[in-house]
Coordinates of C-alpha atoms and ligand atoms in Angstrom, one line a residue:
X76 CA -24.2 10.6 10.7
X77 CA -22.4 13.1 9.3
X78 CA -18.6 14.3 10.8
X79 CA -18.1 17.3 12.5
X80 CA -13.9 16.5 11.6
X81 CA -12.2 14.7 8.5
X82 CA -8.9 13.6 8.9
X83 CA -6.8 13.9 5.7
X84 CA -4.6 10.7 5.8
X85 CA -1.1 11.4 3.6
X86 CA -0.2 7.7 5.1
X87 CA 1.1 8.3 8.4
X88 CA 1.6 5.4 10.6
X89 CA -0.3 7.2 13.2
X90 CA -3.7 8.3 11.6
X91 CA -5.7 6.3 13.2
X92 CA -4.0 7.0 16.3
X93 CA -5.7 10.5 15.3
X94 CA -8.8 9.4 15.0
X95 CA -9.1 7.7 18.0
X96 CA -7.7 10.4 19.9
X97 CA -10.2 12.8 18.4
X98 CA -13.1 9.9 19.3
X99 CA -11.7 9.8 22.3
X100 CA -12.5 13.5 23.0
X101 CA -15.8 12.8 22.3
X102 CA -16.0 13.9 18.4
X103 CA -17.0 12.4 15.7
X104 CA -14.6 11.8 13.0
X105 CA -13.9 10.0 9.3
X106 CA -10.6 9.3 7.5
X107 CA -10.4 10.0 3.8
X108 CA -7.5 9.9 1.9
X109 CA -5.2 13.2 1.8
X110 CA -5.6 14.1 -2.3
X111 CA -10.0 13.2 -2.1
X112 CA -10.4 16.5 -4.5
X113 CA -12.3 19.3 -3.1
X114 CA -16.1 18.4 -4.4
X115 CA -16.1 15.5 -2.4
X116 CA -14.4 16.9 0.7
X117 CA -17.2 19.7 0.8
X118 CA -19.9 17.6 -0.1
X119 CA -18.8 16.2 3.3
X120 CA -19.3 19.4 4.8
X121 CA -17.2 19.1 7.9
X122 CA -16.7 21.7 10.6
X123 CA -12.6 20.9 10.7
X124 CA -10.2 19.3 9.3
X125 CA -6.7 17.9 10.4
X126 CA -4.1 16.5 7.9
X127 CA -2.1 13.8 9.1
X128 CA 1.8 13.1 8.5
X129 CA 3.4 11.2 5.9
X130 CA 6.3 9.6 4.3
X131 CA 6.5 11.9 1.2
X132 CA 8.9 14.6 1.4
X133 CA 6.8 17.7 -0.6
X134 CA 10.8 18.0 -2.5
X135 CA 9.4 15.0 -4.3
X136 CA 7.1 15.8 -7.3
X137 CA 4.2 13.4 -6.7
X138 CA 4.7 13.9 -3.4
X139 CA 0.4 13.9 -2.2
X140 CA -0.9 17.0 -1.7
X141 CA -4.5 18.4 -0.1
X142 CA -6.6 20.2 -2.8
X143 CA -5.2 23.7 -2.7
X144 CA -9.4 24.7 -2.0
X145 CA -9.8 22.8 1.2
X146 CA -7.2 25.4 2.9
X147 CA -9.0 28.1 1.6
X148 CA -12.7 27.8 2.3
X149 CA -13.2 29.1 6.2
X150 CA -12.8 26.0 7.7
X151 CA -10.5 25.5 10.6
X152 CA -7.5 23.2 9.4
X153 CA -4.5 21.4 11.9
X154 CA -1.5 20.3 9.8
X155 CA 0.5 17.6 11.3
X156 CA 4.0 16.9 10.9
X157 CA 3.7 16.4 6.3
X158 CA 0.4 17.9 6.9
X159 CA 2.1 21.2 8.7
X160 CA 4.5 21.5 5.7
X161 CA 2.0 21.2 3.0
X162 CA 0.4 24.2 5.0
X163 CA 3.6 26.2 4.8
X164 CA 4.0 25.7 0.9
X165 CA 0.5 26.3 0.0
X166 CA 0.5 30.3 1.7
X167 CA 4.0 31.0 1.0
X168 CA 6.3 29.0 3.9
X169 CA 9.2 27.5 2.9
X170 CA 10.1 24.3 4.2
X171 CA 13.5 22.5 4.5
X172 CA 15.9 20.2 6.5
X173 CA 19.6 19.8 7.9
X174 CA 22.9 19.4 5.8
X175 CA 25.4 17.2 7.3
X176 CA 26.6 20.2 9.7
X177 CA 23.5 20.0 11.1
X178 CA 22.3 23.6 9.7
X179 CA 18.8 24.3 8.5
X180 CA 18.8 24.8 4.5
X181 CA 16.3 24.9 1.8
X182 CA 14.7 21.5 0.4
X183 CA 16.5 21.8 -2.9
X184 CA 20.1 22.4 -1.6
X185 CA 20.1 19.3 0.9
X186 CA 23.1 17.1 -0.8
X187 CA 22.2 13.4 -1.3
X188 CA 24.5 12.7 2.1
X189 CA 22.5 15.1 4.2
X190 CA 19.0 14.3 5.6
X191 CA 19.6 14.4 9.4
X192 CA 16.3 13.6 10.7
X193 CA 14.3 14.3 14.0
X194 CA 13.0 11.0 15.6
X195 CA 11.5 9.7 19.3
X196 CA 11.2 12.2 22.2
X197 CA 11.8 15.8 21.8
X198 CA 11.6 19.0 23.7
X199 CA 9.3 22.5 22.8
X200 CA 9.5 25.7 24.3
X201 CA 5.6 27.3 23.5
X202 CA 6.3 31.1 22.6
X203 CA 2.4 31.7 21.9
X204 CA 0.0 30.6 24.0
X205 CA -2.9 30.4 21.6
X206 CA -4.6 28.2 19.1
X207 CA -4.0 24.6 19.9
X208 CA -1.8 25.6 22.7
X209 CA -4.7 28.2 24.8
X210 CA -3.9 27.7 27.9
X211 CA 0.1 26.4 28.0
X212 CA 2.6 28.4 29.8
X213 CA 4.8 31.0 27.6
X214 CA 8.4 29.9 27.4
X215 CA 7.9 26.5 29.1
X216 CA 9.0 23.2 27.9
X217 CA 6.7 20.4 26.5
X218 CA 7.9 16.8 26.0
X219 CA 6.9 15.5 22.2
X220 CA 7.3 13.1 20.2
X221 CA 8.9 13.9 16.8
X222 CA 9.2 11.9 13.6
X223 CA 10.4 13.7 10.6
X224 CA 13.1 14.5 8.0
X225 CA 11.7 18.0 6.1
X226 CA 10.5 20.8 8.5
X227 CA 9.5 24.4 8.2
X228 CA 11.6 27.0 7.8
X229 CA 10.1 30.1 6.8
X230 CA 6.8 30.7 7.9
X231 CA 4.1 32.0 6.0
X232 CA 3.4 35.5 5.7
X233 CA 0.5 36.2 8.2
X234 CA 1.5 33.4 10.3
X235 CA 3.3 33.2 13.3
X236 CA 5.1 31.0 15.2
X237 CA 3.9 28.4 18.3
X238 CA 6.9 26.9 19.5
X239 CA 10.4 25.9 18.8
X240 CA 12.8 22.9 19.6
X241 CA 16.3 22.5 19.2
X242 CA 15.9 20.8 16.2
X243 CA 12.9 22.9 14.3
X244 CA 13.0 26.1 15.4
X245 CA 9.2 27.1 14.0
X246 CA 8.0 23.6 15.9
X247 CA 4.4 25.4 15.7
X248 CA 3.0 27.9 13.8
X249 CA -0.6 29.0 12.9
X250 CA -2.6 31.7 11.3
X251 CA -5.4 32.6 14.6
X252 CA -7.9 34.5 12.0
X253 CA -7.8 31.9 9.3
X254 CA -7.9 29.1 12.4
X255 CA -5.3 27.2 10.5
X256 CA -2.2 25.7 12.6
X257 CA 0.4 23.1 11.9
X258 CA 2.2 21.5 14.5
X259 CA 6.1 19.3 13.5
X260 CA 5.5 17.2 16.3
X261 CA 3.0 14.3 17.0
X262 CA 0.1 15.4 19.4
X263 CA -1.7 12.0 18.6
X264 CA 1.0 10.0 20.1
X265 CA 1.0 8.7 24.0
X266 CA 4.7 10.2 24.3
X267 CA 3.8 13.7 23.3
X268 CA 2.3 14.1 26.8
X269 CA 0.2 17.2 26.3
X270 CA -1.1 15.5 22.9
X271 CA -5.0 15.3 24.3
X272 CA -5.4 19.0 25.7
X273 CA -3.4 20.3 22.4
X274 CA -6.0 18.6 20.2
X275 CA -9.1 18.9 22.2
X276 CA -8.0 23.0 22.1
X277 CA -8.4 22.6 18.6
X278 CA -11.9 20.5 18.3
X279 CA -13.3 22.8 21.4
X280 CA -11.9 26.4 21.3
X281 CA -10.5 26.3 17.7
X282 CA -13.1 24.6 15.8
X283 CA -15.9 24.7 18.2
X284 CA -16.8 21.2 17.9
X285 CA -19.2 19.4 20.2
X286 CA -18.7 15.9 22.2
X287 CA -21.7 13.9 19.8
X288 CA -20.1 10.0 19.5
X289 CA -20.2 7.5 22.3
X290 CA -18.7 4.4 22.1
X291 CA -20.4 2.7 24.8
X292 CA -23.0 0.9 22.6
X293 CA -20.2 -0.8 20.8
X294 CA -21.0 -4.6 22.0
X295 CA -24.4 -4.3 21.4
X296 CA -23.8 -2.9 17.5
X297 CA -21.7 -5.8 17.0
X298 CA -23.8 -8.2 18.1
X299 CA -26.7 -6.7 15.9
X300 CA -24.4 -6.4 13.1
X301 CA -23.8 -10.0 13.3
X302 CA -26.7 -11.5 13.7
X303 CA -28.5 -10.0 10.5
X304 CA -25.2 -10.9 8.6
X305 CA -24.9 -14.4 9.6
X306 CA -28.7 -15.5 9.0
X307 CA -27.9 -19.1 8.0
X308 CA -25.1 -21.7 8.2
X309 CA -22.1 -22.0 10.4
X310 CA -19.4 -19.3 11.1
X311 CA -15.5 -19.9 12.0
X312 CA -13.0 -18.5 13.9
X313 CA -9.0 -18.7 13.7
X314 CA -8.1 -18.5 17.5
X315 CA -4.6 -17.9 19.0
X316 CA -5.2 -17.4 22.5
X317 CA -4.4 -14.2 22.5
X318 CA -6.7 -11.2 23.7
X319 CA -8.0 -9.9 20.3
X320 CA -9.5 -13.5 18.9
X321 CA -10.4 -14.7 22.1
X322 CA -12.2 -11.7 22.5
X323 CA -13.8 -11.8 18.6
X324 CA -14.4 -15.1 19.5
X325 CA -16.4 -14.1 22.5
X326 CA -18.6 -11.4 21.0
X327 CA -19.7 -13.5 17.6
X328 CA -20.9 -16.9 20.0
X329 CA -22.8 -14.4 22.1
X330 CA -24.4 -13.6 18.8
X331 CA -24.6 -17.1 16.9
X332 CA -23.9 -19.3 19.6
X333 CA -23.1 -23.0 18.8
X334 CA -23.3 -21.9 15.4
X335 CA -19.5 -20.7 15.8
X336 CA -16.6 -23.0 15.2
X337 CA -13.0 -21.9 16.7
X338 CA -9.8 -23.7 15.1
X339 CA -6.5 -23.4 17.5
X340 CA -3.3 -23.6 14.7
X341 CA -0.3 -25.3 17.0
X342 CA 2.5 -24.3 14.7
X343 CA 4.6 -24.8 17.0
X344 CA 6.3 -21.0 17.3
X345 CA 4.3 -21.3 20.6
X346 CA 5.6 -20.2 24.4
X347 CA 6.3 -23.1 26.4
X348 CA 3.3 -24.5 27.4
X349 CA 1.4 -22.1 25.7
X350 CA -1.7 -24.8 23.5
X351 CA -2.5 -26.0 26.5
X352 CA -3.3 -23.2 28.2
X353 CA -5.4 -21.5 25.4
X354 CA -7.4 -25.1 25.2
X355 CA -8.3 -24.4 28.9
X356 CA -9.2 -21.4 29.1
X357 CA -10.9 -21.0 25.8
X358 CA -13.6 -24.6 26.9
X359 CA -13.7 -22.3 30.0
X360 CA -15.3 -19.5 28.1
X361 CA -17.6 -22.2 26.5
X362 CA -16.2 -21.7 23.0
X363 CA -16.0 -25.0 20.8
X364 CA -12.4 -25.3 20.2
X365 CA -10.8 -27.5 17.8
X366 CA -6.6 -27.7 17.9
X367 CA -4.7 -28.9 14.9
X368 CA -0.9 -29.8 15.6
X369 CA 1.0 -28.5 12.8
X370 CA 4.5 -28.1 14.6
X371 CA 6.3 -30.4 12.2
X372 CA 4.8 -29.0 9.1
X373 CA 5.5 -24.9 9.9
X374 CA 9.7 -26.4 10.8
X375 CA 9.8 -28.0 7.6
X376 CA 8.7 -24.7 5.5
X377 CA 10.7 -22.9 7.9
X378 CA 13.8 -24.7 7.1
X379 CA 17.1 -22.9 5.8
X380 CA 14.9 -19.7 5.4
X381 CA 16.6 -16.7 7.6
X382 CA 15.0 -13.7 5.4
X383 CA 12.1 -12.2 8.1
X384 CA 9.8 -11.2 5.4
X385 CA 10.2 -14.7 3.8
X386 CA 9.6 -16.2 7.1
X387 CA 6.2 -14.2 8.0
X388 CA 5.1 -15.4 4.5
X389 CA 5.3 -18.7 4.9
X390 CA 4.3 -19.2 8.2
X391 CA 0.9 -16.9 7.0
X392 CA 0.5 -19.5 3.8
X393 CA 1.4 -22.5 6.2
X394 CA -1.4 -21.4 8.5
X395 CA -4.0 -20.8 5.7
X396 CA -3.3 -24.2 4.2
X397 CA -3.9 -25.6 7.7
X398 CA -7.1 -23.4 8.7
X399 CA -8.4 -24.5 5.6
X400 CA -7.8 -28.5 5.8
X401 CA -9.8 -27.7 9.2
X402 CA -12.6 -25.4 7.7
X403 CA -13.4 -27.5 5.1
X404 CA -14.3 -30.6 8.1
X405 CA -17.0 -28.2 9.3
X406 CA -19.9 -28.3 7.2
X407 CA -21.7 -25.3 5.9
X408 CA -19.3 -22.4 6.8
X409 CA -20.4 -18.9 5.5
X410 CA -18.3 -16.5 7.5
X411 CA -14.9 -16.3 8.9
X412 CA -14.0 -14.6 12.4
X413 CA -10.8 -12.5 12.7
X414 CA -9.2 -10.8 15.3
X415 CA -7.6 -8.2 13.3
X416 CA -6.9 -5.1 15.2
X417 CA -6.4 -1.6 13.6
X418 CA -2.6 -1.6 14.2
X419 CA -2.4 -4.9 12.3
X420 CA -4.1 -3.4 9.2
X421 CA -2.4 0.2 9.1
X422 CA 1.0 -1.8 9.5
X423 CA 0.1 -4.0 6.5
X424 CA -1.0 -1.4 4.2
X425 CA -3.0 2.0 4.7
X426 CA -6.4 3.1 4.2
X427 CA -5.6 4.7 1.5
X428 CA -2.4 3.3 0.1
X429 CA 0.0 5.3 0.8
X430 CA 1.7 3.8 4.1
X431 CA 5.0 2.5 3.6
X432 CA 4.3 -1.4 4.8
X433 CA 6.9 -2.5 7.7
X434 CA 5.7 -5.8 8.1
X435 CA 3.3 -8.3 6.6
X436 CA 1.0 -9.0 9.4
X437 CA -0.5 -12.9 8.3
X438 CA -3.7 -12.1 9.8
X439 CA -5.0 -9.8 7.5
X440 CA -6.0 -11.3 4.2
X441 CA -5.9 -14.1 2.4
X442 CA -8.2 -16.7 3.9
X443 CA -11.4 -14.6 2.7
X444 CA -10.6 -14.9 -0.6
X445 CA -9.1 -18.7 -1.2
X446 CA -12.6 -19.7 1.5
X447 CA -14.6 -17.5 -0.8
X448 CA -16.4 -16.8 2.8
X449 CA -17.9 -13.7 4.2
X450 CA -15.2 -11.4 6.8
X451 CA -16.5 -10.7 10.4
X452 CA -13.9 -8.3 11.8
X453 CA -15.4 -7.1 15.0
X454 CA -12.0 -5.1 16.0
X455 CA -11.0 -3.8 13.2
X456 CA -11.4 -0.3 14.1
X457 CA -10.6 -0.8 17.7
X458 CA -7.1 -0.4 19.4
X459 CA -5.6 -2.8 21.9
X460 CA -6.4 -1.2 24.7
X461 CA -10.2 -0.3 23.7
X462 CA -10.1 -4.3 23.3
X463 CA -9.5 -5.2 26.6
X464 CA -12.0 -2.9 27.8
X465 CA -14.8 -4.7 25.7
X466 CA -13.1 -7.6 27.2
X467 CA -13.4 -7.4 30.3
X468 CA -16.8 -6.2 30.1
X469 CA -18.2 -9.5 28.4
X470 CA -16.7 -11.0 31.3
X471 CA -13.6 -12.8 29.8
X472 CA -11.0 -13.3 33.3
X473 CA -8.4 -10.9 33.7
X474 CA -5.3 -13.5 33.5
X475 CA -6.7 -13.5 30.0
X476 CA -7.3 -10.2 29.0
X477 CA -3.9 -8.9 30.9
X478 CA -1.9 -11.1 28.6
X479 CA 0.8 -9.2 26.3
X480 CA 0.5 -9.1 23.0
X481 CA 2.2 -11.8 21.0
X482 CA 2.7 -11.5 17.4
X483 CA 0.9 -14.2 14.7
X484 CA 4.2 -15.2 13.0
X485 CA 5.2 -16.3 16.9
X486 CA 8.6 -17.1 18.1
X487 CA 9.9 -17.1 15.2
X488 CA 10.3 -13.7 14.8
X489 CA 12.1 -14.1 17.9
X490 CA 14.6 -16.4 17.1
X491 CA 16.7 -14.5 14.1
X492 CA 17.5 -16.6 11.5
X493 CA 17.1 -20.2 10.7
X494 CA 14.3 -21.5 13.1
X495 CA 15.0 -24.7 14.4
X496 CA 13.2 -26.7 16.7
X497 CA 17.2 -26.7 18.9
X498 CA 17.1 -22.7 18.5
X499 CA 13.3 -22.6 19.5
X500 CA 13.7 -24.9 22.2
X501 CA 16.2 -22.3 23.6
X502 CA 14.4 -19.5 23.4
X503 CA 11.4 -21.2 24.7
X504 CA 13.3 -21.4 28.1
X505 CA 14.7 -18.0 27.7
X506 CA 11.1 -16.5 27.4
X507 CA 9.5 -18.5 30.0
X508 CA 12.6 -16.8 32.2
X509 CA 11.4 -13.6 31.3
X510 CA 7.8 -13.5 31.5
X511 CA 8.0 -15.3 34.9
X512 CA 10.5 -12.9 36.7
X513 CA 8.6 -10.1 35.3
X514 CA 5.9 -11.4 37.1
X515 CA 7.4 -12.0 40.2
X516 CA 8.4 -8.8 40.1
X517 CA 4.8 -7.1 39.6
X518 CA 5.6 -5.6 36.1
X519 CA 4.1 -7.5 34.1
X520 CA 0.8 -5.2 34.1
X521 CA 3.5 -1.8 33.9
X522 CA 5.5 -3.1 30.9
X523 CA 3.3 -3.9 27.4
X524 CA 5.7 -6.7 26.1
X525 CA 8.8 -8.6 27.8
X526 CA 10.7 -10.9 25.7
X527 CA 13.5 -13.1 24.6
X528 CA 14.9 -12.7 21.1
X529 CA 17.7 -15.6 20.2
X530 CA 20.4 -13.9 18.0
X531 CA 22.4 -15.8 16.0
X532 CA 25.9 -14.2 17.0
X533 CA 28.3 -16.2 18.4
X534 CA 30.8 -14.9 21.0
X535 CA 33.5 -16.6 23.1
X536 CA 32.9 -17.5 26.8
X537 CA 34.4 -19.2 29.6
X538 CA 31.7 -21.7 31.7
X539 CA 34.0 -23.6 33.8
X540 CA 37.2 -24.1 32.4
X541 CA 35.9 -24.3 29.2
X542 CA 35.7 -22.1 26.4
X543 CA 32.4 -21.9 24.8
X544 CA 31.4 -20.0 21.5
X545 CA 28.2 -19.7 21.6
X546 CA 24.9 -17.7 20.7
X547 CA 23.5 -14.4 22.4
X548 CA 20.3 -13.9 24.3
X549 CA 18.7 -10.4 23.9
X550 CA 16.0 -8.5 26.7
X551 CA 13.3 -6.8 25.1
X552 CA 10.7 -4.7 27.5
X553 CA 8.6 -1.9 26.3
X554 CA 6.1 0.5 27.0
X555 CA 3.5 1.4 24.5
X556 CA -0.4 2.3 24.6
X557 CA -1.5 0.5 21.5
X558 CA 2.1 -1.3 19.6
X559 CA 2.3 2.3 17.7
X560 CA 5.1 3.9 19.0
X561 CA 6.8 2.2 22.3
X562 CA 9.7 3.0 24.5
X563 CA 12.2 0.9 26.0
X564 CA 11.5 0.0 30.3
X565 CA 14.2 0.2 32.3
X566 CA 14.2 -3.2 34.1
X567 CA 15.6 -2.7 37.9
X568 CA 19.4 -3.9 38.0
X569 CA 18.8 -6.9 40.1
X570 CA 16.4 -7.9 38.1
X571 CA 18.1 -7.7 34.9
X572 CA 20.9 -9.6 36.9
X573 CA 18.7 -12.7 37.9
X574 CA 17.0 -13.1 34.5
X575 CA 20.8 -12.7 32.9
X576 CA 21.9 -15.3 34.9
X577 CA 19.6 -17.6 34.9
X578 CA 19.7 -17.8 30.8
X579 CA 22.8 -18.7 30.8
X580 CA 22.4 -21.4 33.9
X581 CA 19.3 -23.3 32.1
X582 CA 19.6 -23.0 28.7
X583 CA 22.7 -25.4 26.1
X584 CA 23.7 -23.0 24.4
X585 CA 23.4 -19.3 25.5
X586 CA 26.9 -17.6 26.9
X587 CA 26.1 -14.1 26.7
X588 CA 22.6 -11.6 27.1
X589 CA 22.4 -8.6 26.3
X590 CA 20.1 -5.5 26.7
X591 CA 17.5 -3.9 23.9
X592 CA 17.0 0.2 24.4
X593 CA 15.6 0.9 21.5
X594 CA 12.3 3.2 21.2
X595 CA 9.7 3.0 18.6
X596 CA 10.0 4.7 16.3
X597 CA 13.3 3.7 15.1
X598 CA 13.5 0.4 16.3
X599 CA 10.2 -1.6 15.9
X600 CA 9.0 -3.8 18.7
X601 CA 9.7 -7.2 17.4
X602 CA 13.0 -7.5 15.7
X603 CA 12.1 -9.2 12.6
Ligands
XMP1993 P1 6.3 -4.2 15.8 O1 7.3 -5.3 15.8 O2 5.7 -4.0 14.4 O3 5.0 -4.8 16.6 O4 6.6 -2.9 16.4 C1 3.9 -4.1 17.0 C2 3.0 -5.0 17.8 O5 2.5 -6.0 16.9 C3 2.9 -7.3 17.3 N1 3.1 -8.0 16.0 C4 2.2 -8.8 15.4 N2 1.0 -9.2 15.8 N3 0.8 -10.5 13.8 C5 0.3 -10.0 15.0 O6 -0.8 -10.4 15.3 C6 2.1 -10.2 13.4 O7 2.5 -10.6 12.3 C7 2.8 -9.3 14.3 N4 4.0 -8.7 14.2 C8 4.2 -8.0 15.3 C9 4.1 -7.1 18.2 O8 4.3 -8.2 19.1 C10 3.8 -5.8 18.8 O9 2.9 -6.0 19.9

């Protein structure tokens, strides 16, 4: 099937939040990295294409850049944030930032101190109705979602301009006859909250696309897919508990049935009561689960390490090592199972290299090639939420699918610092605090992750006529669509005071919580 729409990926976190967004609309899109030369993008033959953002600044001399062709051959373009500003230099634009007065000047006379940047949510004022924006009200606010350093600052001649925000004042520009527009802000991202009708104005009235992709025969592909790979021998599956490998699970045993082996890792980084849970409900689904405590081995690699990156390492080697002890029980394996969503492999690495990486997510990688087995990913392309959907629709109970996310790497991301088995004890009983009054308090479907985080500062309290110096509980609670970009929920007061109190009531060793509102971006969802 050929695509109507390529998206240009110059390694922005969000591409694929772009693609899904576009799929979404009902059209059917490829990513291809930003500098594939302009032979191969034509031998493509798409009808549009939209160039994503990026971490380059274009002041930088290999700084990717889109062959100069592609904006030049009659097809209707939509620059993005880096992909907006590559559109300005290559007619004629300038592009710039902010010194450390907070004035606009030229790329080459920003001093190494300056560099004010634009992040989270941001306000436009649309000045031209057309283009991507048909249909908006002149002079009226939109709430975005800006994430950027350089902006534009001249437009090109022949252009004009969109919209403006305080901080960019050409926010938006576009050329209507060439049908090429770049926008500073983020129309693929939940926060912007006009994103959809922006972009579908471009596929429908811009580009004159047509709704041609479905994703409604998604189970039945996989299952297909699956059973001509896996025509002999035994496949297995790593299982957390969570929604996206209970749900891999779940679609490969409808396809190979007994033929699929699940292996439950109890590194103990687990919520209280957590392994027994998943053994429950997982026999309930009639999956053929096989638990492996490990608690004692992941502490003692753990030990005396308090870098974050040094601790996701080890606790994704621990849990190979461990997987594989198990595997190699089960006679016959040929395939492997993963959950692995499409967050968890743009925030490891990008498609096309050029992502910076944030955080090494264990649960890409690694066991495939040690195993020297065969990868079934049946999520990869999928976001959480389009997970759940296919969830639900095999049939998997909601108490299941509804649960938050929970990252691989566990609590131990949670507790900062050394992990011990004291410290994790604590914030066992911290979280369980959390995630129960959120759920006596009906949020628990409203906010996409409530947490505990144990942070090792120690502060000086008075708990009966003692002093006490001891270590800090924090409160995390976010919104977020897909673990992309999130924003910090506003827990109700009284809430906030019964879940404060009670921390410091039933847990040794807790004298103080406080309260996280950070969005994301800056902050990232987890804290290590
Ligand atoms: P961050 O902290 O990067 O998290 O904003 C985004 C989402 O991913 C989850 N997370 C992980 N999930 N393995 C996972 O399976 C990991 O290593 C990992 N690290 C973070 C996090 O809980 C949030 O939902």
């Amino acid at each position: 099937m050929d695509s109507q729409l390529l998206i240009l990926d110059f390694g922005s976190q969000y591409t694929r939040l772009i693609a899904r967004s576009v799929r979404e609309l009902g059209v059917y899109c490829q990513i291809i990295p930003g500098t594939t030369p302009f032979e191969q993008i034509r031998a493509k033959n798409p009808k549009a294409l939209i160039l994503s953002g990026g971490p380059a600044s274009l002041s930088c001399v290999n700084a990717p850049r889109i062959a100069p062709k592609a904006l030049h051959c009659n097809i209707p373009v939509l620059g993005i944030c880096y992909g907006m500003q590559m559109i300005a230099v290559e007619f004629g634009g300038r592009i710039g930032g902010w010194n450390s007065n907070g004035e606009s000047v030229d790329l080459e006379k920003i001093l190494p101190d300056d560099g004010l940047r634009e992040f989270g949510p941001a306000l436009v004022t649309i000045e031209n109705p057309t283009g991507p924006f048909a249909g908006f009200p002149i002079e009226e606010e939109q709430e975005v979602w800006m994430s950027h350093g350089d902006k534009v600052t001249t437009v090109p001649p022949g252009f004009q301009t969109l919209a403006r925000s305080e901080g960019s004042p050409i926010a938006a520009f576009g050329h209507p006859e060439l049908k090429i527009y770049g926008v500073q802000f983020h129309p693929e991202v939940h926060h912007t909250l006009r994103g959809k009708d922006i972009l579908s104005a471009f596929l429908y009235q811009v580009a004159g696309l047509e709704m041609d992709w479905k994703a409604a025969g998604f189970v039945d592909e996989v299952l297909e897919n699956t059973r001509r790979k896996v025509t002999s021998g035994n496949v297995i599956c790593g299982l957390s508990g969570g929604v996206d490998s209970t749900v891999a699970a779940v679609l490969v045993h409808k396809a190979v049935g007994e033929r699929l082996y699940c292996i439950f890792v109890d590194n103990g980084l687990l919520r209280a009561g957590e392994a027994e849970e998943v053994m429950q409900s997982t026999k309930q689904l009639g999956l053929n689960v096989r638990k492996v405590d490990a608690e004692e081995r992941f502490l003692r690699e753990l030990a005396g390490v308090e870098d974050s990156e040094q601790k996701r390492k080890i606790i994704g080697r621990v849990f190979i090592e461990v997987f594989e002890e198990e595997a190699h029980r089960i006679e016959d394996v040929h395939y492997l199972v993963q959950g692995t969503l499409y967050p968890d492999v743009i925030e490891s690495g990008s498609l096309s290299g050029q992502t910076a990486t944030i955080k090494s997510h264990h649960n890409v990688g690694g066991l495939v090639e040690n195993m020297r087995l065969g990868l079934i990913e049946p999520l990869r392309e999928l976001f959480k939420d389009e997970v759940r959907n296919i969830g639900r629709s095999l049939g998997i109970p909601d108490s299941l699918i509804d649960r938050q996310p929970f990252p691989g790497p566990g609590l131990a991301v949670r507790c900062l610092r050394e992990v011990t088995k004291e410290r994790l004890d604590i914030l066992r009983i911290a979280d369980r605090i959390v995630t129960d009054e959120i759920k006596n308090a009906e949020l628990n479907l409203t906010i996409w992750q409530a947490f505990a985080v144990l942070l090792p500062v120690r502060s000086v309290g008075v708990m009966g006529d003692q002093r006490t110096y001891d270590e800090c509980v924090a409160i995390r609670a976010v919104t977020s669509r897909d673990g992309m970009t999130a924003d910090w929920y506003y827990l109700p007061e009284n809430l906030l005071r019964k879940i404060s109190s009670r921390i410091v009531n039933e847990t040794n060793g807790v004298n103080r919580v406080v309260l996280d509102v950070s969005s994301k971006p800056p902050a990232t969802i987890e804290w290590e």
